[in-house]
Amino acid sequence: MATKRLTYSEAMSEIESILARLRSGEISIDTLSTDVARATKLINECRTILLRTEKEMEQLINPDHEG
Protein backbone atom coordinates (compact mmCIF):
# COMPACT_ATOMS: atom_id res chain seq x y z
CA MET A 1 0.00 0.00 0.00
CA ALA A 2 1.41 3.40 -0.99
CA THR A 3 1.84 5.94 1.76
CA LYS A 4 0.21 9.33 1.41
CA ARG A 5 2.71 12.12 0.85
CA LEU A 6 2.35 14.89 3.41
CA THR A 7 1.64 18.43 2.36
CA TYR A 8 3.98 21.20 3.47
CA SER A 9 1.42 22.33 6.06
CA GLU A 10 1.00 18.82 7.45
CA ALA A 11 4.76 18.31 7.70
CA MET A 12 5.27 21.67 9.40
CA SER A 13 2.48 20.91 11.84
CA GLU A 14 4.11 17.62 12.78
CA ILE A 15 7.52 19.30 13.16
CA GLU A 16 5.97 21.92 15.43
CA SER A 17 4.31 19.17 17.49
CA ILE A 18 7.62 17.34 17.94
CA LEU A 19 9.35 20.59 18.85
CA ALA A 20 6.66 21.43 21.41
CA ARG A 21 7.03 17.98 23.00
CA LEU A 22 10.83 18.42 23.09
CA ARG A 23 10.53 21.83 24.75
CA SER A 24 8.03 20.61 27.31
CA GLY A 25 10.03 17.51 28.19
CA GLU A 26 7.25 15.16 27.03
CA ILE A 27 9.60 13.15 24.82
CA SER A 28 11.37 10.44 26.74
CA ILE A 29 14.98 9.50 26.22
CA ASP A 30 13.68 6.18 24.86
CA THR A 31 11.97 7.86 21.89
CA LEU A 32 14.21 10.91 21.49
CA SER A 33 16.28 9.56 18.60
CA THR A 34 13.17 8.32 16.78
CA ASP A 35 11.44 11.69 17.17
CA VAL A 36 14.52 13.65 16.08
CA ALA A 37 14.93 11.35 13.06
CA ARG A 38 11.27 11.90 12.14
CA ALA A 39 11.65 15.68 12.47
CA THR A 40 14.77 15.58 10.29
CA LYS A 41 12.93 13.60 7.63
CA LEU A 42 10.04 16.06 7.73
CA ILE A 43 12.39 19.05 7.45
CA ASN A 44 14.03 17.49 4.40
CA GLU A 45 10.62 16.87 2.85
CA CYS A 46 9.69 20.52 3.45
CA ARG A 47 12.90 21.64 1.75
CA THR A 48 12.09 19.43 -1.24
CA ILE A 49 8.60 20.89 -1.47
CA LEU A 50 9.94 24.45 -1.26
CA LEU A 51 12.57 23.84 -3.94
CA ARG A 52 10.03 22.20 -6.24
CA THR A 53 7.60 25.07 -5.72
CA GLU A 54 10.34 27.62 -6.35
CA LYS A 55 11.20 25.94 -9.68
CA GLU A 56 7.53 25.80 -10.67
CA MET A 57 7.06 29.48 -9.82
CA GLU A 58 10.20 30.43 -11.78
CA GLN A 59 8.84 28.55 -14.81
CA LEU A 60 5.49 30.33 -14.51
CA ILE A 61 7.04 33.76 -14.09
CA ASN A 62 9.81 33.28 -16.64
CA PRO A 63 8.79 30.49 -19.06
CA ASP A 64 11.75 31.18 -21.41
CA HIS A 65 14.27 30.55 -18.60
CA GLU A 66 15.92 27.11 -18.81
CA GLY A 67 16.87 26.90 -15.06
CSV table of N, CA and C in Angstrom, one decimal:
chain,number,residue,atom,x,y,z
A,1,MET,N,0.8,-1.2,0.0
A,1,MET,CA,0.0,0.0,0.0
A,1,MET,C,0.9,1.2,0.0
A,2,ALA,N,0.6,2.2,-0.9
A,2,ALA,CA,1.4,3.4,-1.0
A,2,ALA,C,1.1,4.3,0.2
A,3,THR,N,2.1,5.0,0.7
A,3,THR,CA,1.8,5.9,1.8
A,3,THR,C,1.5,7.3,1.2
A,4,LYS,N,0.6,8.0,1.9
A,4,LYS,CA,0.2,9.3,1.4
A,4,LYS,C,1.3,10.3,1.7
A,5,ARG,N,1.7,11.1,0.7
A,5,ARG,CA,2.7,12.1,0.9
A,5,ARG,C,2.1,13.3,1.6
A,6,LEU,N,2.8,13.8,2.6
A,6,LEU,CA,2.4,14.9,3.4
A,6,LEU,C,2.4,16.2,2.6
A,7,THR,N,1.5,17.1,2.9
A,7,THR,CA,1.6,18.4,2.4
A,7,THR,C,2.6,19.2,3.2
A,8,TYR,N,3.1,20.3,2.7
A,8,TYR,CA,4.0,21.2,3.5
A,8,TYR,C,3.4,21.6,4.8
A,9,SER,N,2.1,21.9,4.8
A,9,SER,CA,1.4,22.3,6.1
A,9,SER,C,1.4,21.2,7.1
A,10,GLU,N,1.1,20.0,6.6
A,10,GLU,CA,1.0,18.8,7.5
A,10,GLU,C,2.4,18.5,8.1
A,11,ALA,N,3.4,18.6,7.2
A,11,ALA,CA,4.8,18.3,7.7
A,11,ALA,C,5.2,19.3,8.7
A,12,MET,N,4.9,20.6,8.4
A,12,MET,CA,5.3,21.7,9.4
A,12,MET,C,4.5,21.5,10.7
A,13,SER,N,3.3,21.1,10.6
A,13,SER,CA,2.5,20.9,11.8
A,13,SER,C,3.1,19.8,12.7
A,14,GLU,N,3.5,18.7,12.0
A,14,GLU,CA,4.1,17.6,12.8
A,14,GLU,C,5.5,18.0,13.4
A,15,ILE,N,6.2,18.8,12.6
A,15,ILE,CA,7.5,19.3,13.2
A,15,ILE,C,7.3,20.2,14.4
A,16,GLU,N,6.3,21.0,14.3
A,16,GLU,CA,6.0,21.9,15.4
A,16,GLU,C,5.5,21.1,16.6
A,17,SER,N,4.8,20.0,16.4
A,17,SER,CA,4.3,19.2,17.5
A,17,SER,C,5.5,18.5,18.2
A,18,ILE,N,6.4,18.0,17.4
A,18,ILE,CA,7.6,17.3,17.9
A,18,ILE,C,8.4,18.4,18.7
A,19,LEU,N,8.6,19.5,18.2
A,19,LEU,CA,9.3,20.6,18.8
A,19,LEU,C,8.7,21.0,20.2
A,20,ALA,N,7.4,21.1,20.2
A,20,ALA,CA,6.7,21.4,21.4
A,20,ALA,C,6.9,20.3,22.5
A,21,ARG,N,6.8,19.1,22.0
A,21,ARG,CA,7.0,18.0,23.0
A,21,ARG,C,8.5,18.0,23.5
A,22,LEU,N,9.4,18.3,22.7
A,22,LEU,CA,10.8,18.4,23.1
A,22,LEU,C,11.0,19.5,24.1
A,23,ARG,N,10.4,20.7,23.8
A,23,ARG,CA,10.5,21.8,24.8
A,23,ARG,C,9.9,21.6,26.1
A,24,SER,N,8.8,20.8,26.1
A,24,SER,CA,8.0,20.6,27.3
A,24,SER,C,8.6,19.4,28.1
A,25,GLY,N,9.5,18.7,27.5
A,25,GLY,CA,10.0,17.5,28.2
A,25,GLY,C,9.2,16.3,28.1
A,26,GLU,N,8.2,16.3,27.2
A,26,GLU,CA,7.3,15.2,27.0
A,26,GLU,C,7.9,14.0,26.3
A,27,ILE,N,8.9,14.2,25.5
A,27,ILE,CA,9.6,13.2,24.8
A,27,ILE,C,10.6,12.5,25.7
A,28,SER,N,10.5,11.2,25.9
A,28,SER,CA,11.4,10.4,26.7
A,28,SER,C,12.7,10.2,26.0
A,29,ILE,N,13.7,9.8,26.8
A,29,ILE,CA,15.0,9.5,26.2
A,29,ILE,C,14.9,8.3,25.3
A,30,ASP,N,13.9,7.4,25.6
A,30,ASP,CA,13.7,6.2,24.9
A,30,ASP,C,13.2,6.5,23.4
A,31,THR,N,12.5,7.5,23.2
A,31,THR,CA,12.0,7.9,21.9
A,31,THR,C,12.6,9.1,21.3
A,32,LEU,N,13.6,9.7,22.0
A,32,LEU,CA,14.2,10.9,21.5
A,32,LEU,C,14.8,10.7,20.1
A,33,SER,N,15.6,9.7,19.9
A,33,SER,CA,16.3,9.6,18.6
A,33,SER,C,15.3,9.3,17.5
A,34,THR,N,14.2,8.6,17.8
A,34,THR,CA,13.2,8.3,16.8
A,34,THR,C,12.4,9.6,16.4
A,35,ASP,N,12.1,10.4,17.4
A,35,ASP,CA,11.4,11.7,17.2
A,35,ASP,C,12.3,12.7,16.4
A,36,VAL,N,13.6,12.7,16.8
A,36,VAL,CA,14.5,13.6,16.1
A,36,VAL,C,14.7,13.2,14.6
A,37,ALA,N,14.8,11.9,14.4
A,37,ALA,CA,14.9,11.3,13.1
A,37,ALA,C,13.7,11.7,12.2
A,38,ARG,N,12.5,11.6,12.8
A,38,ARG,CA,11.3,11.9,12.1
A,38,ARG,C,11.2,13.4,11.8
A,39,ALA,N,11.6,14.2,12.7
A,39,ALA,CA,11.7,15.7,12.5
A,39,ALA,C,12.6,16.0,11.4
A,40,THR,N,13.8,15.4,11.3
A,40,THR,CA,14.8,15.6,10.3
A,40,THR,C,14.2,15.2,8.9
A,41,LYS,N,13.5,14.0,8.9
A,41,LYS,CA,12.9,13.6,7.6
A,41,LYS,C,11.9,14.6,7.2
A,42,LEU,N,11.1,15.1,8.1
A,42,LEU,CA,10.0,16.1,7.7
A,42,LEU,C,10.6,17.4,7.2
A,43,ILE,N,11.7,17.8,7.9
A,43,ILE,CA,12.4,19.1,7.4
A,43,ILE,C,12.9,18.9,6.0
A,44,ASN,N,13.5,17.8,5.7
A,44,ASN,CA,14.0,17.5,4.4
A,44,ASN,C,12.9,17.5,3.4
A,45,GLU,N,11.8,16.9,3.7
A,45,GLU,CA,10.6,16.9,2.9
A,45,GLU,C,10.1,18.3,2.6
A,46,CYS,N,10.1,19.1,3.6
A,46,CYS,CA,9.7,20.5,3.4
A,46,CYS,C,10.6,21.3,2.5
A,47,ARG,N,11.9,21.0,2.7
A,47,ARG,CA,12.9,21.6,1.8
A,47,ARG,C,12.6,21.2,0.3
A,48,THR,N,12.4,19.9,0.1
A,48,THR,CA,12.1,19.4,-1.2
A,48,THR,C,10.9,20.1,-1.8
A,49,ILE,N,9.8,20.2,-1.0
A,49,ILE,CA,8.6,20.9,-1.5
A,49,ILE,C,8.9,22.3,-1.8
A,50,LEU,N,9.6,23.0,-1.0
A,50,LEU,CA,9.9,24.4,-1.3
A,50,LEU,C,10.8,24.6,-2.5
A,51,LEU,N,11.8,23.8,-2.7
A,51,LEU,CA,12.6,23.8,-3.9
A,51,LEU,C,11.8,23.6,-5.2
A,52,ARG,N,10.9,22.5,-5.1
A,52,ARG,CA,10.0,22.2,-6.2
A,52,ARG,C,9.1,23.4,-6.6
A,53,THR,N,8.5,23.9,-5.5
A,53,THR,CA,7.6,25.1,-5.7
A,53,THR,C,8.3,26.3,-6.3
A,54,GLU,N,9.5,26.5,-5.8
A,54,GLU,CA,10.3,27.6,-6.3
A,54,GLU,C,10.6,27.4,-7.9
A,55,LYS,N,11.0,26.2,-8.3
A,55,LYS,CA,11.2,25.9,-9.7
A,55,LYS,C,9.9,26.1,-10.5
A,56,GLU,N,8.8,25.7,-10.0
A,56,GLU,CA,7.5,25.8,-10.7
A,56,GLU,C,7.2,27.3,-10.8
A,57,MET,N,7.4,28.0,-9.8
A,57,MET,CA,7.1,29.5,-9.8
A,57,MET,C,8.0,30.2,-10.8
A,58,GLU,N,9.3,29.8,-10.8
A,58,GLU,CA,10.2,30.4,-11.8
A,58,GLU,C,9.7,30.1,-13.2
A,59,GLN,N,9.3,28.9,-13.5
A,59,GLN,CA,8.8,28.6,-14.8
A,59,GLN,C,7.6,29.3,-15.2
A,60,LEU,N,6.7,29.6,-14.2
A,60,LEU,CA,5.5,30.3,-14.5
A,60,LEU,C,5.8,31.8,-14.8
A,61,ILE,N,6.7,32.3,-14.0
A,61,ILE,CA,7.0,33.8,-14.1
A,61,ILE,C,7.9,34.0,-15.3
A,62,ASN,N,8.8,33.1,-15.6
A,62,ASN,CA,9.8,33.3,-16.6
A,62,ASN,C,9.9,32.0,-17.5
A,63,PRO,N,8.9,31.8,-18.3
A,63,PRO,CA,8.8,30.5,-19.1
A,63,PRO,C,9.9,30.3,-20.0
A,64,ASP,N,10.6,31.3,-20.5
A,64,ASP,CA,11.7,31.2,-21.4
A,64,ASP,C,13.0,30.8,-20.7
A,65,HIS,N,13.1,30.9,-19.4
A,65,HIS,CA,14.3,30.6,-18.6
A,65,HIS,C,14.4,29.1,-18.5
A,66,GLU,N,15.6,28.5,-18.8
A,66,GLU,CA,15.9,27.1,-18.8
A,66,GLU,C,16.2,26.5,-17.4
A,67,GLY,N,16.4,27.3,-16.4
A,67,GLY,CA,16.9,26.9,-15.1
A,67,GLY,C,15.9,26.2,-14.3
